[in-house]
Short mmCIF file of C-alpha atoms and ligand atoms in Angstrom, two decimals:
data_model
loop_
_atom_site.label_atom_id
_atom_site.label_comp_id
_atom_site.label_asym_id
_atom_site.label_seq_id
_atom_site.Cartn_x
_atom_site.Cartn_y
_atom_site.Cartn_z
CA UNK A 1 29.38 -100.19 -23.82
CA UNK A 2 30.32 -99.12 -27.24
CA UNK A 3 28.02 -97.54 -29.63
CA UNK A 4 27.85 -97.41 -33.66
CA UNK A 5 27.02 -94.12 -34.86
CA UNK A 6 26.98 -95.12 -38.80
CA UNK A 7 30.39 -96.34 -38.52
CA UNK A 8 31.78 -94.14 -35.84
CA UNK A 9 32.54 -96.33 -32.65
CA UNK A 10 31.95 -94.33 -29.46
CA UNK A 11 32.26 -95.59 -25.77
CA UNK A 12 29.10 -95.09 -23.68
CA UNK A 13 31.15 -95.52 -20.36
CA UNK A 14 32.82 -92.05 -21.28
CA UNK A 15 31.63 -88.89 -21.02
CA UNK A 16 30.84 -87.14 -24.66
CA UNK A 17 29.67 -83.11 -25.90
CA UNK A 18 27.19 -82.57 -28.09
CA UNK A 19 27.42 -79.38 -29.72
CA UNK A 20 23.81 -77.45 -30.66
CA UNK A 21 23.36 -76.31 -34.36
CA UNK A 22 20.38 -74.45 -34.84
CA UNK A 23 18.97 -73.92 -38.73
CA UNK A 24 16.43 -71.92 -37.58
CA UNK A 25 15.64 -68.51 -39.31
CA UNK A 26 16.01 -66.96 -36.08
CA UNK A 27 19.21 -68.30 -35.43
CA UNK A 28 21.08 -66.46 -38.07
CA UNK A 29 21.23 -62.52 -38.18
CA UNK A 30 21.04 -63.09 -42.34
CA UNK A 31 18.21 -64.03 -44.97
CA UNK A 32 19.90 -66.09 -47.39
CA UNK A 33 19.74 -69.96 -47.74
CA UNK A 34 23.82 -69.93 -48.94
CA UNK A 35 25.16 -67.79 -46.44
CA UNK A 36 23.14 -69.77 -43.77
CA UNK A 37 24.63 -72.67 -44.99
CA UNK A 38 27.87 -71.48 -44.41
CA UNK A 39 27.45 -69.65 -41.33
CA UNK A 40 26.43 -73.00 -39.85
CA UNK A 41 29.28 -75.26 -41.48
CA UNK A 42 31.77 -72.66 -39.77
CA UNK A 43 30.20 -72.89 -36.57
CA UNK A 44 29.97 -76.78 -37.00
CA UNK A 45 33.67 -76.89 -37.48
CA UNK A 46 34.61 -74.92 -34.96
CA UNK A 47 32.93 -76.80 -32.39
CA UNK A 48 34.54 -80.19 -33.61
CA UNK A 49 37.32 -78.45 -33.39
CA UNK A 50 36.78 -77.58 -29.92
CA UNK A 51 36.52 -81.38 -29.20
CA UNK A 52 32.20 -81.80 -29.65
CA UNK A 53 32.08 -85.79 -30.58
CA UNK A 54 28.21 -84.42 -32.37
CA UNK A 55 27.00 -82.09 -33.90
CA UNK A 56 22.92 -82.25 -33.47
CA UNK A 57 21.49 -80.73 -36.12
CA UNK A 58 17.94 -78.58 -35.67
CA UNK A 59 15.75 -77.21 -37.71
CA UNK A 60 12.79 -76.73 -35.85
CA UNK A 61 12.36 -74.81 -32.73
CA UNK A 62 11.15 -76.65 -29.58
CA UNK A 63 11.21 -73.71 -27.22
CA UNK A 64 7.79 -72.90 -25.53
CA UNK A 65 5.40 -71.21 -27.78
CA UNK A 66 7.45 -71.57 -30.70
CA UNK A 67 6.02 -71.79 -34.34
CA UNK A 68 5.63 -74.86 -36.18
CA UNK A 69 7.35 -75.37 -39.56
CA UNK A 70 6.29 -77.32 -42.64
CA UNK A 71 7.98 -81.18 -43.28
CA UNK A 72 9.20 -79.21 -46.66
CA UNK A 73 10.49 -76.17 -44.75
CA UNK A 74 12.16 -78.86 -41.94
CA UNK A 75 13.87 -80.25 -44.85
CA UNK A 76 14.91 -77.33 -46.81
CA UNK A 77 16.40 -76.07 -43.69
CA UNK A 78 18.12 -79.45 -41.92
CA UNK A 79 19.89 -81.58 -45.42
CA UNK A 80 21.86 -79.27 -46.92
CA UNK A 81 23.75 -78.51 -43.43
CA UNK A 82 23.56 -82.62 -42.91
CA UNK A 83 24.86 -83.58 -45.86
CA UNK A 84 27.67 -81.00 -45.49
CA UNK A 85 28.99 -81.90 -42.29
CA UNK A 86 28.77 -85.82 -42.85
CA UNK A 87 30.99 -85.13 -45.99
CA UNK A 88 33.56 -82.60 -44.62
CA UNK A 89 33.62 -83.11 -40.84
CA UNK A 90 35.01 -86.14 -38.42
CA UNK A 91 32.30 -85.95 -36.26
CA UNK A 92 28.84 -87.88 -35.66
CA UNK A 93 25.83 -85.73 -36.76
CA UNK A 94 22.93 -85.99 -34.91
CA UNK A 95 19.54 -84.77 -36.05
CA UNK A 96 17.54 -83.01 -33.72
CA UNK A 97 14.03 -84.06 -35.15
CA UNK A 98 10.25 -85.68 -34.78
CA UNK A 99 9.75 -85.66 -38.57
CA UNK A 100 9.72 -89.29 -40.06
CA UNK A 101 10.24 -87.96 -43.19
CA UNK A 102 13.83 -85.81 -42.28
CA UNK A 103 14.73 -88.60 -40.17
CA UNK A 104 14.47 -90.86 -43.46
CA UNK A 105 16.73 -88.20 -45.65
CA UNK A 106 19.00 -87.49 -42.82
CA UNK A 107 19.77 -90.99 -42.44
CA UNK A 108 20.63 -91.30 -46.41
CA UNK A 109 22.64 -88.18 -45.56
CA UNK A 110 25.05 -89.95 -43.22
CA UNK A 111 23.59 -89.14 -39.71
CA UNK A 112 24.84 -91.28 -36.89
CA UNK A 113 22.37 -90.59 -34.22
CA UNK A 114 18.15 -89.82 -34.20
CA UNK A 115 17.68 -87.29 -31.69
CA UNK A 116 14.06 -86.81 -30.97
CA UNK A 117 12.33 -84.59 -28.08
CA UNK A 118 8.70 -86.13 -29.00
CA UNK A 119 10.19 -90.12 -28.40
CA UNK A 120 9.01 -91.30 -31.57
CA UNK A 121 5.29 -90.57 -31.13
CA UNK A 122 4.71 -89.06 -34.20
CA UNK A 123 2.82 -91.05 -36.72
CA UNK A 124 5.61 -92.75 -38.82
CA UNK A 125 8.77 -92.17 -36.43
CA UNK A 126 8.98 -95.39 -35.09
CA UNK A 127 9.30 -97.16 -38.57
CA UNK A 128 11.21 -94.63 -40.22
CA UNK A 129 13.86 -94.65 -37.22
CA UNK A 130 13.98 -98.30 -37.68
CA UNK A 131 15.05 -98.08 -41.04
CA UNK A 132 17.57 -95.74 -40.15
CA UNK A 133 19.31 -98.49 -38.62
CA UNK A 134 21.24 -95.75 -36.49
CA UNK A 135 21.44 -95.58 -32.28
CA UNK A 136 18.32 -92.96 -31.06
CA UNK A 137 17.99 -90.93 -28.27
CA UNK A 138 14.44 -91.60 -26.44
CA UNK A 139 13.56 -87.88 -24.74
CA UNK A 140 10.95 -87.72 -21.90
CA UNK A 141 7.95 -84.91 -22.55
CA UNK A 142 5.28 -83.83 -21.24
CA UNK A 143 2.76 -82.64 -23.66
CA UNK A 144 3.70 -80.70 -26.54
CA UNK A 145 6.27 -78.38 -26.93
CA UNK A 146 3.32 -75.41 -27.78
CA UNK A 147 1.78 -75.66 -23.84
CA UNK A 148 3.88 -77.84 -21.96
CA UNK A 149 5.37 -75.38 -19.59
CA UNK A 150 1.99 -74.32 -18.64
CA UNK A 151 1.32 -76.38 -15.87
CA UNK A 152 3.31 -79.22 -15.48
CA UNK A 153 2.11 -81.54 -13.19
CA UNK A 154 3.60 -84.99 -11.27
CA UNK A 155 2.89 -86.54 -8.62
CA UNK A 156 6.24 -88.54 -8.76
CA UNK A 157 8.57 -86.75 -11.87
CA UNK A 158 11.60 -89.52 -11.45
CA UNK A 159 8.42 -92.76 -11.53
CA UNK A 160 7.20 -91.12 -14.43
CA UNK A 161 9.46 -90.53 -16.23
CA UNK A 162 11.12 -93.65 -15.99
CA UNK A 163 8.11 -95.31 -16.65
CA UNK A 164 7.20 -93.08 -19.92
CA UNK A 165 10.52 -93.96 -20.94
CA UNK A 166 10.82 -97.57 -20.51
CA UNK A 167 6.99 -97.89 -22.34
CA UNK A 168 8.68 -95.91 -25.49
CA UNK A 169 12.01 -97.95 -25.10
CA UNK A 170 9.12 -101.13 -25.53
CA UNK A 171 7.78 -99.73 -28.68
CA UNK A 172 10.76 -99.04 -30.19
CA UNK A 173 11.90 -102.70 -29.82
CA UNK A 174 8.54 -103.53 -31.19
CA UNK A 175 9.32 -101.67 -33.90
CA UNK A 176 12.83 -103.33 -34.66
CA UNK A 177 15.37 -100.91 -33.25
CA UNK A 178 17.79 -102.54 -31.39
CA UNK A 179 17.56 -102.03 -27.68
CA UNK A 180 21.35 -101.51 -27.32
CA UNK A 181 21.10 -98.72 -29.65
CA UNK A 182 18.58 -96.69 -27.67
CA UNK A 183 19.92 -93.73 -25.69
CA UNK A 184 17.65 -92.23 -22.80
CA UNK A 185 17.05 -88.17 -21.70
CA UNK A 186 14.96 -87.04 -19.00
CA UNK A 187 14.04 -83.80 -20.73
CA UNK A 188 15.15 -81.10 -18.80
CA UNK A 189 12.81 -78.05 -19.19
CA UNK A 190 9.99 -80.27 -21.51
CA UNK A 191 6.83 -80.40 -19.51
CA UNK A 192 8.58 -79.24 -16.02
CA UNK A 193 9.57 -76.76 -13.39
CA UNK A 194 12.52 -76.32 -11.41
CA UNK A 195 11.50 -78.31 -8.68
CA UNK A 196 10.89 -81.47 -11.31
CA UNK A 197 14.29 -80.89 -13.13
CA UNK A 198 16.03 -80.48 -10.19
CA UNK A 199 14.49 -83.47 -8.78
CA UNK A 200 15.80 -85.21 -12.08
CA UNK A 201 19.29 -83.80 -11.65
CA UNK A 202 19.66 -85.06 -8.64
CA UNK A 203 18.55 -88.52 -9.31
CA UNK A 204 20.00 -88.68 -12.33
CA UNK A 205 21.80 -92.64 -11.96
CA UNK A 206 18.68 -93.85 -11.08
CA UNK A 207 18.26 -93.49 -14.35
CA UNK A 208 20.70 -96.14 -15.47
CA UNK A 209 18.74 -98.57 -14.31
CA UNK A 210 16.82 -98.76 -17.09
CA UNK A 211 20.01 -99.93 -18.78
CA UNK A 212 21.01 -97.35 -21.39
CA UNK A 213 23.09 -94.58 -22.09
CA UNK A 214 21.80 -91.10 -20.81
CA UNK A 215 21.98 -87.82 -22.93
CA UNK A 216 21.26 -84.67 -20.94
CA UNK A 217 20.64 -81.02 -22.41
CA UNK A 218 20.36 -78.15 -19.91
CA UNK A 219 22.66 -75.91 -21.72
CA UNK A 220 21.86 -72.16 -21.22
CA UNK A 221 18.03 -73.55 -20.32
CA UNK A 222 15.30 -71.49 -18.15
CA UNK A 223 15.56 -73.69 -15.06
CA UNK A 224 19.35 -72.25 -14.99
CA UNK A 225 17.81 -68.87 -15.10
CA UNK A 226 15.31 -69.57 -12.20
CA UNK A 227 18.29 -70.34 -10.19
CA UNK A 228 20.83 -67.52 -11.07
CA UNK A 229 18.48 -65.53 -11.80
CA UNK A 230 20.48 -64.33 -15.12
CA UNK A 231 19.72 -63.88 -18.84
CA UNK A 232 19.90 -66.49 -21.66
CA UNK A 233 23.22 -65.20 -22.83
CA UNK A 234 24.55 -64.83 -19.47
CA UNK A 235 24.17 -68.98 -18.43
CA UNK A 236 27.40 -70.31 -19.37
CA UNK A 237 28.84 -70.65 -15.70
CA UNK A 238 25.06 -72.35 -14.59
CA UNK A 239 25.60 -74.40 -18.07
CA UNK A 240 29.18 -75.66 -16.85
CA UNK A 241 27.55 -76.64 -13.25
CA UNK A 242 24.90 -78.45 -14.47
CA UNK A 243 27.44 -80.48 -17.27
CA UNK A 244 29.89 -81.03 -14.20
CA UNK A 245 27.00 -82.58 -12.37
CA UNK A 246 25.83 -84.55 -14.78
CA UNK A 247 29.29 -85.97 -15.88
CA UNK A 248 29.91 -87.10 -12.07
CA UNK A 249 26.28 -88.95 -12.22
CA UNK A 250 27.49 -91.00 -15.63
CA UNK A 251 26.13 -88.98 -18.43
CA UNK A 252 27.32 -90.35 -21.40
CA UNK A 253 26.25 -87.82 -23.87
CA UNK A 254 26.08 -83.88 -22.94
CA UNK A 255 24.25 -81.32 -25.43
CA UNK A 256 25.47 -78.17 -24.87
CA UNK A 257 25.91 -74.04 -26.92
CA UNK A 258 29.59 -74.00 -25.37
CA UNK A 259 31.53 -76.97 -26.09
CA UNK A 260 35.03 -75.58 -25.78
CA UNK A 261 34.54 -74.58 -21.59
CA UNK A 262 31.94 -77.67 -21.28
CA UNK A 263 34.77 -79.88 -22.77
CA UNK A 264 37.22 -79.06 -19.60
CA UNK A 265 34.51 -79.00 -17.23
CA UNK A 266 33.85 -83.16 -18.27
CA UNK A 267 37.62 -83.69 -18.13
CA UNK A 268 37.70 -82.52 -14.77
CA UNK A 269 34.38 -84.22 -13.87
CA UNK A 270 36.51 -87.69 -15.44
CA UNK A 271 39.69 -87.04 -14.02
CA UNK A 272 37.78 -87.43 -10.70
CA UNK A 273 35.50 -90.18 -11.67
CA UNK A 274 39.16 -92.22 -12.25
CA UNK A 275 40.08 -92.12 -9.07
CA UNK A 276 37.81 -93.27 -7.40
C1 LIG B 1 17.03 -81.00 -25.81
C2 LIG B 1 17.05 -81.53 -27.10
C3 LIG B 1 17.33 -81.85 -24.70
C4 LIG B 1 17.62 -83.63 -26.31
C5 LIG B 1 16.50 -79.44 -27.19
C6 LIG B 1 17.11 -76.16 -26.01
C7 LIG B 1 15.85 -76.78 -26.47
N1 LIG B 1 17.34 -82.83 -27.35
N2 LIG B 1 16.72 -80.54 -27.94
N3 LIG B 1 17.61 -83.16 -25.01
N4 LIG B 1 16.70 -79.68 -25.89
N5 LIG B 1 17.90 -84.93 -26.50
O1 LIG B 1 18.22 -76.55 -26.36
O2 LIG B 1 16.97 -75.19 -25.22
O3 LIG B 1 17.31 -81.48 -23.53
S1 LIG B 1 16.01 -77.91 -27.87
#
């Protein structure tokens, strides 16, 4: 059940956080490149110090309706904060992207881990995550990020998924990317309403069976809003619930905005999965 991450050895069986880096203009109250750079390093390191075994690395916003940016822009915005973690950081850096073409420099740049919401169905993906030679994590979708919360539809979310996923795990290994280093999400929030995430949640082991790692995100997302009712900024107890969950139902890898409090709420969720 162990993983190589460009040379860092990780256990699936164990539970792992994943700690969000957005490098998106909108992410950082100031205009220029340096101090962005910075401002994200320091954030970077203080999540690995918090105990975060990744650091996924974004550059282009996925949320509904966002904008799309250009494969220069992506770039511009996603290597420089790569490169500097790989070099200064103990930590596997992920790369939250469905550019070929960042996945290709990232991977030069010392990323461990291809982390893409589209499942390689961009033109080009495939191959270039191939040569990346690095584990990926598969993401189910529905649609596109621009209209998928418009009307998601299913007539059986946990079939369909699976099956969406096990057809891109197939490509991939047609591709030449080792099946043991594919990583599964069921893409909470990405083409779905509460009723389809929480029907996910709750089956999440069923998801195992298609024999690989899972990686959940639900960190601070809307369907924790629906629920509590409460703000973006005001999720972090819903966020802690849902990684507690997850951790008892053998997530291997969760991406979350709060590692330090998600961290404790795992080794709780551990502690109890010893036991028994
Ligand atoms: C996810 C992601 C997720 C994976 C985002 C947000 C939206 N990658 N990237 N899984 N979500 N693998 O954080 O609200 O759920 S961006």
């Amino acid at each position: 059940m162990e993983l190589d991450f460009a040379g860092r050895l990780l256990d699936m069986s164990r539970c792992h956080v994943m700690g969000v880096l957005n490098v998106t203009p909108d992410s950082f109250s100031d205009g220029g490149r340096f101090n962005q750079l910075d401002i994200a390093f320091a954030k970077a390191r203080q999540m690995v110090a918090d105990g975060a075994a990744f650091i996924d690395v974004g550059g282009e916003s996925t949320r509904p309706g966002a904008a799309s940016v250009s494969v220069q822009e992506e770039l511009d915005r996603v290597c420089p904060v790569v490169e500097v973690i790989s070099r200064e950081l103990d930590v596997i850096v992920s790369v939250d992207t469905s550019t070929p073409e960042v996945m290709s420099q990232a991977a030069k740049l010392g990323v461990g881990l291809i982390n893409d919401v589209r499942a390689l169905q961009r033109e080009g993906a495939l191959v270039a995550a191939a040569k990346a030679r690095v584990p990926v994590c598969i993401m189910h979708i529905q649609g596109e990020p621009e209209t998928m919360q418009e009307r998601p539809e299913y007539r059986n979310v946990l079939r369909e998924v699976g099956e969406f996923l096990a057809g891109r795990v197939r490509a991939a290994a047609q591709a030449g990317i080792a099946t043991n280093n594919i990583i599964l999400d069921p893409g909470f929030g990405f083409g779905k309403n509460l009723e389809h995430n929480l029907r996910l949640l709750a089956a999440l082991e069923q998801l195992h069976a298609l024999g690989h790692p899972v990686l959940v995100g639900m960190s601070r997302k809307s369907m924790l809003g629906q629920i509590t009712g409460r703000d973006v900024d005001e999720r972090l107890s819903a966020s802690l619930a849902a990684a507690t969950i997850s951790a008892m139902k053998g997530a291997s890898i969760i991406r979350v905005h709060d590692v330090r409090e998600t961290i404790d709420a795992v080794k709780v969720a551990t502690a109890v999965k010893g036991v028994v």
